[in-house]
GROMACS .gro file of C-alpha atoms in nm:
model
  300
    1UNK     CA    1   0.683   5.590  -4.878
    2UNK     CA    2   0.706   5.279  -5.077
    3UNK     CA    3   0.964   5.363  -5.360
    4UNK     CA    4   1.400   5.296  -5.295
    5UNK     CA    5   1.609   5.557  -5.310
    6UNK     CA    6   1.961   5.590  -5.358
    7UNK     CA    7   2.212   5.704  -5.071
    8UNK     CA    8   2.314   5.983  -5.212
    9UNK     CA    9   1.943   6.063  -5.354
   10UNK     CA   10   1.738   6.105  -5.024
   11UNK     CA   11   1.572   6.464  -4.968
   12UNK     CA   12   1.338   6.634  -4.785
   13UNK     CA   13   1.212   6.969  -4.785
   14UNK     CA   14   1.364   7.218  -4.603
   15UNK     CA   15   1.069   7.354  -4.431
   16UNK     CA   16   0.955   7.055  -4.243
   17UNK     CA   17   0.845   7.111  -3.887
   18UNK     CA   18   1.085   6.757  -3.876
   19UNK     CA   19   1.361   7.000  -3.951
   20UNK     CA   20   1.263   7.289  -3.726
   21UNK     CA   21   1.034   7.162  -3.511
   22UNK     CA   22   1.168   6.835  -3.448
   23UNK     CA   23   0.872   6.713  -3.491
   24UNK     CA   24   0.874   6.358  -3.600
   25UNK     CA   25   0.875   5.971  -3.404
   26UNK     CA   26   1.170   5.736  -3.505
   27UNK     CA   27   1.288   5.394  -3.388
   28UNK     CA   28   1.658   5.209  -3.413
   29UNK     CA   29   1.671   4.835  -3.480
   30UNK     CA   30   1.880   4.595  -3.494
   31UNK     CA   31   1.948   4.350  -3.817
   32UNK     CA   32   2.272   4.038  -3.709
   33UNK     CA   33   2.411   3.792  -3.902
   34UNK     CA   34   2.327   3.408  -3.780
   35UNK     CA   35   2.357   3.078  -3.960
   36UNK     CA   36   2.030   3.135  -4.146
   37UNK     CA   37   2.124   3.447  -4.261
   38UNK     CA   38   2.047   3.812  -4.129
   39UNK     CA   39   1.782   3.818  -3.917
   40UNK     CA   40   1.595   4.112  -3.717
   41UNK     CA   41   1.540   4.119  -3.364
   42UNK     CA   42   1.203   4.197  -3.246
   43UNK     CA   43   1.105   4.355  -3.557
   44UNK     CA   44   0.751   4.445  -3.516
   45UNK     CA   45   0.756   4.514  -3.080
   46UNK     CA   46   0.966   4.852  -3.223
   47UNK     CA   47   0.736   4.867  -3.568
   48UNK     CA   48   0.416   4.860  -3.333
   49UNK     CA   49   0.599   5.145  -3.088
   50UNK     CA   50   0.660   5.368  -3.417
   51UNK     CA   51   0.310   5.380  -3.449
   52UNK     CA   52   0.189   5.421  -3.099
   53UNK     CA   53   0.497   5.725  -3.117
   54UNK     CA   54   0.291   5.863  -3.376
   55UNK     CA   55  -0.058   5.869  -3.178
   56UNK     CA   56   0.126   6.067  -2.943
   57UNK     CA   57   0.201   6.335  -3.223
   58UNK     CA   58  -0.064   6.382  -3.481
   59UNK     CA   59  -0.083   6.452  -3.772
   60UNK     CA   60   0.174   6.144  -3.742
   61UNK     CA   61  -0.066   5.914  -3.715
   62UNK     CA   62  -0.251   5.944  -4.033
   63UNK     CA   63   0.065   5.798  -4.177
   64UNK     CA   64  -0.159   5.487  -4.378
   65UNK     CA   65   0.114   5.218  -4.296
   66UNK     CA   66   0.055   4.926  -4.052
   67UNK     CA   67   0.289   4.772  -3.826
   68UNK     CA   68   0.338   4.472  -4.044
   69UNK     CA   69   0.344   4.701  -4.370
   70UNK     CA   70   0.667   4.904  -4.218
   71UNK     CA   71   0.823   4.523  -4.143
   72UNK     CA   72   0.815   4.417  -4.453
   73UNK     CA   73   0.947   4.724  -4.582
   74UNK     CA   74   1.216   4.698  -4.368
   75UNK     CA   75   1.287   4.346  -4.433
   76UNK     CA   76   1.291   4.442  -4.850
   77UNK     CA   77   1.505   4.696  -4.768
   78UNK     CA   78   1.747   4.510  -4.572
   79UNK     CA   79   1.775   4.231  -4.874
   80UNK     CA   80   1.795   4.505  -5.141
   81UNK     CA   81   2.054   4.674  -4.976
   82UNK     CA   82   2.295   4.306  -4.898
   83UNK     CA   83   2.325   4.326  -4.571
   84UNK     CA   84   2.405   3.957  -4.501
   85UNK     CA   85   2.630   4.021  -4.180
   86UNK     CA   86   2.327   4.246  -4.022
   87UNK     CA   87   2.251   4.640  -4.007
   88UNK     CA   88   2.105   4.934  -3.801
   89UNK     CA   89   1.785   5.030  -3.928
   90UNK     CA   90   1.638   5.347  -3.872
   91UNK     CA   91   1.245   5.421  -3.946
   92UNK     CA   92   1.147   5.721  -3.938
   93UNK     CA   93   0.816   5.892  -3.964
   94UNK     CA   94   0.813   6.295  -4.084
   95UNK     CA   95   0.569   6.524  -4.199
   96UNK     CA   96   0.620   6.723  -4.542
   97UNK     CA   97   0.565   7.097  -4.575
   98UNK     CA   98   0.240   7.186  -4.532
   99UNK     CA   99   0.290   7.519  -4.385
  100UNK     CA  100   0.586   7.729  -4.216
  101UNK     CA  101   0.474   7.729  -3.813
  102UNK     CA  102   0.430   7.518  -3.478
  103UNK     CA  103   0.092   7.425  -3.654
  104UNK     CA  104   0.177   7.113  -3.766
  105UNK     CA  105  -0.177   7.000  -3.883
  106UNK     CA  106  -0.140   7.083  -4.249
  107UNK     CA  107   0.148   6.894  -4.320
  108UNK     CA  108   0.146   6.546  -4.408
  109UNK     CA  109   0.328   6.234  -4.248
  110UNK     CA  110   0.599   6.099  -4.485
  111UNK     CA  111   0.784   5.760  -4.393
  112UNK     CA  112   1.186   5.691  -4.427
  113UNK     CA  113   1.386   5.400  -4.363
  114UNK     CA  114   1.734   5.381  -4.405
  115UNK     CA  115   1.982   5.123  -4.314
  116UNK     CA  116   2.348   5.104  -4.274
  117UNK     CA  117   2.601   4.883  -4.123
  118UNK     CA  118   2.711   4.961  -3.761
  119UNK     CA  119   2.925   4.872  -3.548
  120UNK     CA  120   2.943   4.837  -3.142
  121UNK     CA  121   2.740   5.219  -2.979
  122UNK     CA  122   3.016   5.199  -2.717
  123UNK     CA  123   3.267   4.991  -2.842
  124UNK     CA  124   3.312   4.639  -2.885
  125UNK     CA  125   3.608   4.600  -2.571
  126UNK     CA  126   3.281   4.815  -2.355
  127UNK     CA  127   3.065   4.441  -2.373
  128UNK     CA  128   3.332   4.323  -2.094
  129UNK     CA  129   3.590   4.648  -1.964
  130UNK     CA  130   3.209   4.839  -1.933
  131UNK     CA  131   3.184   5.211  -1.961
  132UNK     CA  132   3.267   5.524  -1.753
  133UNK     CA  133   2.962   5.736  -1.642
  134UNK     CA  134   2.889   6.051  -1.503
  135UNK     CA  135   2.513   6.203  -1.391
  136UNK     CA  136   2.419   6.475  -1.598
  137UNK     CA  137   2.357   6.813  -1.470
  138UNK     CA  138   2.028   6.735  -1.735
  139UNK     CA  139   1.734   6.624  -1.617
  140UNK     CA  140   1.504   6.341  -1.802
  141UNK     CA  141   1.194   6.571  -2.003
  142UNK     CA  142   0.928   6.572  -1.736
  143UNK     CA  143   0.617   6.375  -1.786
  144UNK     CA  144   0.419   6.628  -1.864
  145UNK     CA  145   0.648   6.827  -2.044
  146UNK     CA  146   0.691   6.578  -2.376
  147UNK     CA  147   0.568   6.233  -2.354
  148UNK     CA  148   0.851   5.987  -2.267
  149UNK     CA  149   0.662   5.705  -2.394
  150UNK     CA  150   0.701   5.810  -2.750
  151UNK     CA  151   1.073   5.844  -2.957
  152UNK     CA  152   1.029   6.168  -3.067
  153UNK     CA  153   1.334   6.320  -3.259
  154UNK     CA  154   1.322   6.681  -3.076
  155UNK     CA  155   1.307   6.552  -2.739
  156UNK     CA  156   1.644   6.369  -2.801
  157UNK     CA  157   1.800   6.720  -2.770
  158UNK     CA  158   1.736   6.670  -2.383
  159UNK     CA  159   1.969   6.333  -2.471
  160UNK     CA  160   2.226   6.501  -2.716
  161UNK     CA  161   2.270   6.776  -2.476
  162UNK     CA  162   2.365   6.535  -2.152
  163UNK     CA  163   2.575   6.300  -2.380
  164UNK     CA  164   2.782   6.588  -2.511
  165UNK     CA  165   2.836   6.709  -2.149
  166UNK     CA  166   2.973   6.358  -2.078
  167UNK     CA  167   3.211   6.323  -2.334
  168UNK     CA  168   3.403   6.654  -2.303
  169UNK     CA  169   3.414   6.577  -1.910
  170UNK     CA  170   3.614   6.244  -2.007
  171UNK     CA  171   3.325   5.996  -1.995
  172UNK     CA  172   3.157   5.772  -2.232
  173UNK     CA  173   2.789   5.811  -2.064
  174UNK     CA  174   2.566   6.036  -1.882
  175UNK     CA  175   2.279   5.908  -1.647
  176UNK     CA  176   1.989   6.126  -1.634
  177UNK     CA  177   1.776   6.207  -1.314
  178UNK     CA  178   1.420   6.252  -1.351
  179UNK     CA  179   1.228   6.604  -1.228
  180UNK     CA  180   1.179   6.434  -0.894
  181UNK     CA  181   1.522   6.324  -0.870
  182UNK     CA  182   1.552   5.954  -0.936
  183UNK     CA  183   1.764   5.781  -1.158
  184UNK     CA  184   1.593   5.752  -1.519
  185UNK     CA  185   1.781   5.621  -1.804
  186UNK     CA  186   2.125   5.686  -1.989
  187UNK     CA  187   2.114   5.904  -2.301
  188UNK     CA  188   1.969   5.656  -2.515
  189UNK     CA  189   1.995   5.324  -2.275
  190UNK     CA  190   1.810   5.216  -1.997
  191UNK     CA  191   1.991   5.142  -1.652
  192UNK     CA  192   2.016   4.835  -1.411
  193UNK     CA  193   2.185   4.759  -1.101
  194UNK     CA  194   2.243   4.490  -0.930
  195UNK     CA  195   2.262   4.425  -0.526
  196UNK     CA  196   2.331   4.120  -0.346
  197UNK     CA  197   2.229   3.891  -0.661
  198UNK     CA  198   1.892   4.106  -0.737
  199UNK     CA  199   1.864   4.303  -1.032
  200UNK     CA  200   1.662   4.660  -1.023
  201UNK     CA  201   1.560   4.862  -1.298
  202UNK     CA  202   1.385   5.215  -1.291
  203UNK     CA  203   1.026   5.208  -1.353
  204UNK     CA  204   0.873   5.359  -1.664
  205UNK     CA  205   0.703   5.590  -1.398
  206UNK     CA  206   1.009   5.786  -1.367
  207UNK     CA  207   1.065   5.844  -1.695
  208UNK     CA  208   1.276   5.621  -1.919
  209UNK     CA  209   1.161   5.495  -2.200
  210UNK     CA  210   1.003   5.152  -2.232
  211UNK     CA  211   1.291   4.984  -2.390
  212UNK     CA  212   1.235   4.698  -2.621
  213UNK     CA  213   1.544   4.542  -2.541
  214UNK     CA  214   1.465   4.613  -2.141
  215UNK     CA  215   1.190   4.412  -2.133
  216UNK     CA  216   1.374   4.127  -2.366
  217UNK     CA  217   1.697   4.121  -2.072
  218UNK     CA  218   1.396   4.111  -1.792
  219UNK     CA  219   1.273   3.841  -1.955
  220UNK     CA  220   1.597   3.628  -1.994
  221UNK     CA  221   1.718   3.717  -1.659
  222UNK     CA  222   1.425   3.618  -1.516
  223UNK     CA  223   1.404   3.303  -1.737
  224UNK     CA  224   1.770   3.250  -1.580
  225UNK     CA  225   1.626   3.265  -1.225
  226UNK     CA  226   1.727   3.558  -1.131
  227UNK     CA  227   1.510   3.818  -0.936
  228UNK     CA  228   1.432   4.142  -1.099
  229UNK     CA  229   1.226   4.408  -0.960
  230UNK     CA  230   1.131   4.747  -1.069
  231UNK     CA  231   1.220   5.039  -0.808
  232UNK     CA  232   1.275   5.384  -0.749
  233UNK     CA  233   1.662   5.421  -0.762
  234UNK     CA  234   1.883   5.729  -0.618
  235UNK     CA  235   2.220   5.839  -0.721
  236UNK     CA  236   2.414   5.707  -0.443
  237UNK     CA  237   2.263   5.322  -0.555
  238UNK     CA  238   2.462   5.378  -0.815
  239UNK     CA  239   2.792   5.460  -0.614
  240UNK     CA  240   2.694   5.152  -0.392
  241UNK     CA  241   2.590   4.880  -0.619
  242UNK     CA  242   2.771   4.521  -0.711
  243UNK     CA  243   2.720   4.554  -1.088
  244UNK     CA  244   2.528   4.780  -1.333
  245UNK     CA  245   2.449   4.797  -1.663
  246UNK     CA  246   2.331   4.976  -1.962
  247UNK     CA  247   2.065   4.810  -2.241
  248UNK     CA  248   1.930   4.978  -2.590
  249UNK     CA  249   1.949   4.870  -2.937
  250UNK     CA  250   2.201   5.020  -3.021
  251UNK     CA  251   2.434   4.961  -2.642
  252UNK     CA  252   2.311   4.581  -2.678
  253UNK     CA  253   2.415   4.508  -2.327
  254UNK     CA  254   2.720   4.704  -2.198
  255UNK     CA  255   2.830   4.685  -1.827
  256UNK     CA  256   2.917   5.015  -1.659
  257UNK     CA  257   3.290   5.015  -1.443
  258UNK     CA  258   3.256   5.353  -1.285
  259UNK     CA  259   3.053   5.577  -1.187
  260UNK     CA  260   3.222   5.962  -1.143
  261UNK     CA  261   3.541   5.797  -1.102
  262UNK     CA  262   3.381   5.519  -0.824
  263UNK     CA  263   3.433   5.148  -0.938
  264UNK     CA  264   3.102   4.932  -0.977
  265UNK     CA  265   3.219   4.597  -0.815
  266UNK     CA  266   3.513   4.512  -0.939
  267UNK     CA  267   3.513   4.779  -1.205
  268UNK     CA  268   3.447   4.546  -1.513
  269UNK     CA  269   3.181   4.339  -1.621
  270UNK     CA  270   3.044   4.094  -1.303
  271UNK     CA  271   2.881   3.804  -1.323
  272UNK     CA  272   2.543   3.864  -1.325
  273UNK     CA  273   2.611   4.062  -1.613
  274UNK     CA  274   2.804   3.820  -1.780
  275UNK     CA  275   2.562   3.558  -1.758
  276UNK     CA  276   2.253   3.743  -1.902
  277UNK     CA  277   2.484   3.935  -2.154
  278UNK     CA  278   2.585   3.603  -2.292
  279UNK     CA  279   2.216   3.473  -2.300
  280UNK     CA  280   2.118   3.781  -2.503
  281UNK     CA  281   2.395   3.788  -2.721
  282UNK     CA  282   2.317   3.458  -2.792
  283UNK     CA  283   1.959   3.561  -2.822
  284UNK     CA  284   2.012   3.799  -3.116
  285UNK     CA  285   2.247   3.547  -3.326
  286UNK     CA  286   1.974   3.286  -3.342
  287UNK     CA  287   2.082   3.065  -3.094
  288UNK     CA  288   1.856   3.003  -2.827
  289UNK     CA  289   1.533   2.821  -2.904
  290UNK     CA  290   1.322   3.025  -2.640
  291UNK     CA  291   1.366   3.289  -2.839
  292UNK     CA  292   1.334   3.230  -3.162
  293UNK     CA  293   1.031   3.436  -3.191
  294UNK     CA  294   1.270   3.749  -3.151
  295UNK     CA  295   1.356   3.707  -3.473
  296UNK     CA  296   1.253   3.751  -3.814
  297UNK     CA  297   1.457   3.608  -4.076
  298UNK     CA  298   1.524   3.837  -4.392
  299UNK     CA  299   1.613   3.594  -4.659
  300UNK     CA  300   1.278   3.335  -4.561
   0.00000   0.00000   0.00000
């Protein structure tokens, strides 16, 4: 809300429906080091889905902050904080107390950001050895049970709950099925295949969320000349598939190498995979002139 606050100084109170409710919208960015300093990548696509988030859950949306208000905050944030080699940012918008109950009306919306530096989601020898997944015995929320189109923090319990289940059965990732049974989106990553040089991609009708950093790899590969289409995809794609892949914010781009023990391809990263992970990754760090636009520089 407009004021820096130490680390160690951040509170809240303790009856926010945020707390018990989950009832808040959030987004994760990313901040990288280039040669003209730290720069964020498509800083106000995910400021401008905070606040469309927050539509979706009013009182939210009488936070008084525009999209470009939140970037700059961010952007003074990042410099006040020193992040020269880059950061994950996390905005967050909460409501205060207003009143103990699933009424959340009363209360009013409160804005955080934080940011911290990060390393690699999935680890930093996952961008070419790729990932193990599983499918979750979790389904995606419905459509019409929470709206997928938002980031809402309670409905990442549905995510939590699936990632958890994948770790303690000896993988790094779960991919969730939607209620009608096609594939949706990792835990907090969206999911592409690829077959016979074609890359496919769930579409947002079954469920995932509409990834910033999706549509940014659809773009490149396409700018690469490389087909991608959106489709309905089933488990045993997955199983069958020459390559896949998972994309977020926070997974970058991170090719998957088996799937319930079945190797993708060759079990590591192919090259269809290589070759628009290393145009994004270039992408981020500034160097690629197309698109330049992704970025906003903090220190000009």
């Amino acid at each position: 809300d407009g004021e820096l606050v130490d680390w160690d100084d951040a509170r809240i109170h303790v009856l926010t429906p945020t707390l018990h409710y989950g009832y808040g919208v959030f987004e994760g960015i990313r901040c990288y080091g280039t040669d003209r300093g730290p720069a964020v990548f498509q800083l106000l696509p995910h400021t401008d889905r905070l606040l469309r988030s927050a539509r979706l859950y009013p009182p939210l949306d009488e936070s008084p902050y525009t999209s470009q208000d939140l970037a700059d905050a961010i952007v003074g944030l990042i410099r006040a904080n020193g992040h020269e080699a880059g950061c994950y940012i996390r905005p967050t918008i909460i409501l205060g107390y207003g009143e103990m109950g699933l009424n959340p009306l009363p209360s009013e919306p409160q804005v955080i950001i934080a940011t911290w530096e990060w390393g690699t989601y999935l680890g930093e020898e996952a961008l070419v050895n790729g990932v193990k997944v599983m499918f979750s015995s979790y389904r995606r929320i419905g459509k019409n049970t929470i709206p997928p189109a938002g980031k809402a923090n309670g409905q990442y319990l549905n995510s939590s709950l699936a990632k958890v289940e994948a770790l303690r059965a000896g993988y790094d990732e779960a991919i969730m099925l939607s209620e009608d049974g096609y594939v949706a989106e990792g835990t907090g990553e969206n999911i592409f295949i690829v077959r016979d040089g074609v890359i496919s991609t769930p579409p947002l009708s079954d469920g995932p969320l509409g990834g910033i950093t999706r549509s940014s790899v659809i773009q490149i590969a396409r700018d690469l000349g490389l087909e991608v289409v959106e489709e309905h995809l089933v488990r045993s794609d997955l199983y069958l598939c020459d390559e896949a892949f998972l994309t977020g914010t926070a997974a970058e781009l991170t090719p998957i190498a088996t799937v319930e023990g079945r190797k993708v391809g060759s079990g590591t990263r192919g090259p269809v995979t290589e070759k628009v992970q290393s145009t994004f990754m270039d992408a981020i760090r500034g160097k690629v002139d197309r698109y330049k636009d992704w970025l906003t520089y903090v220190n000009e």
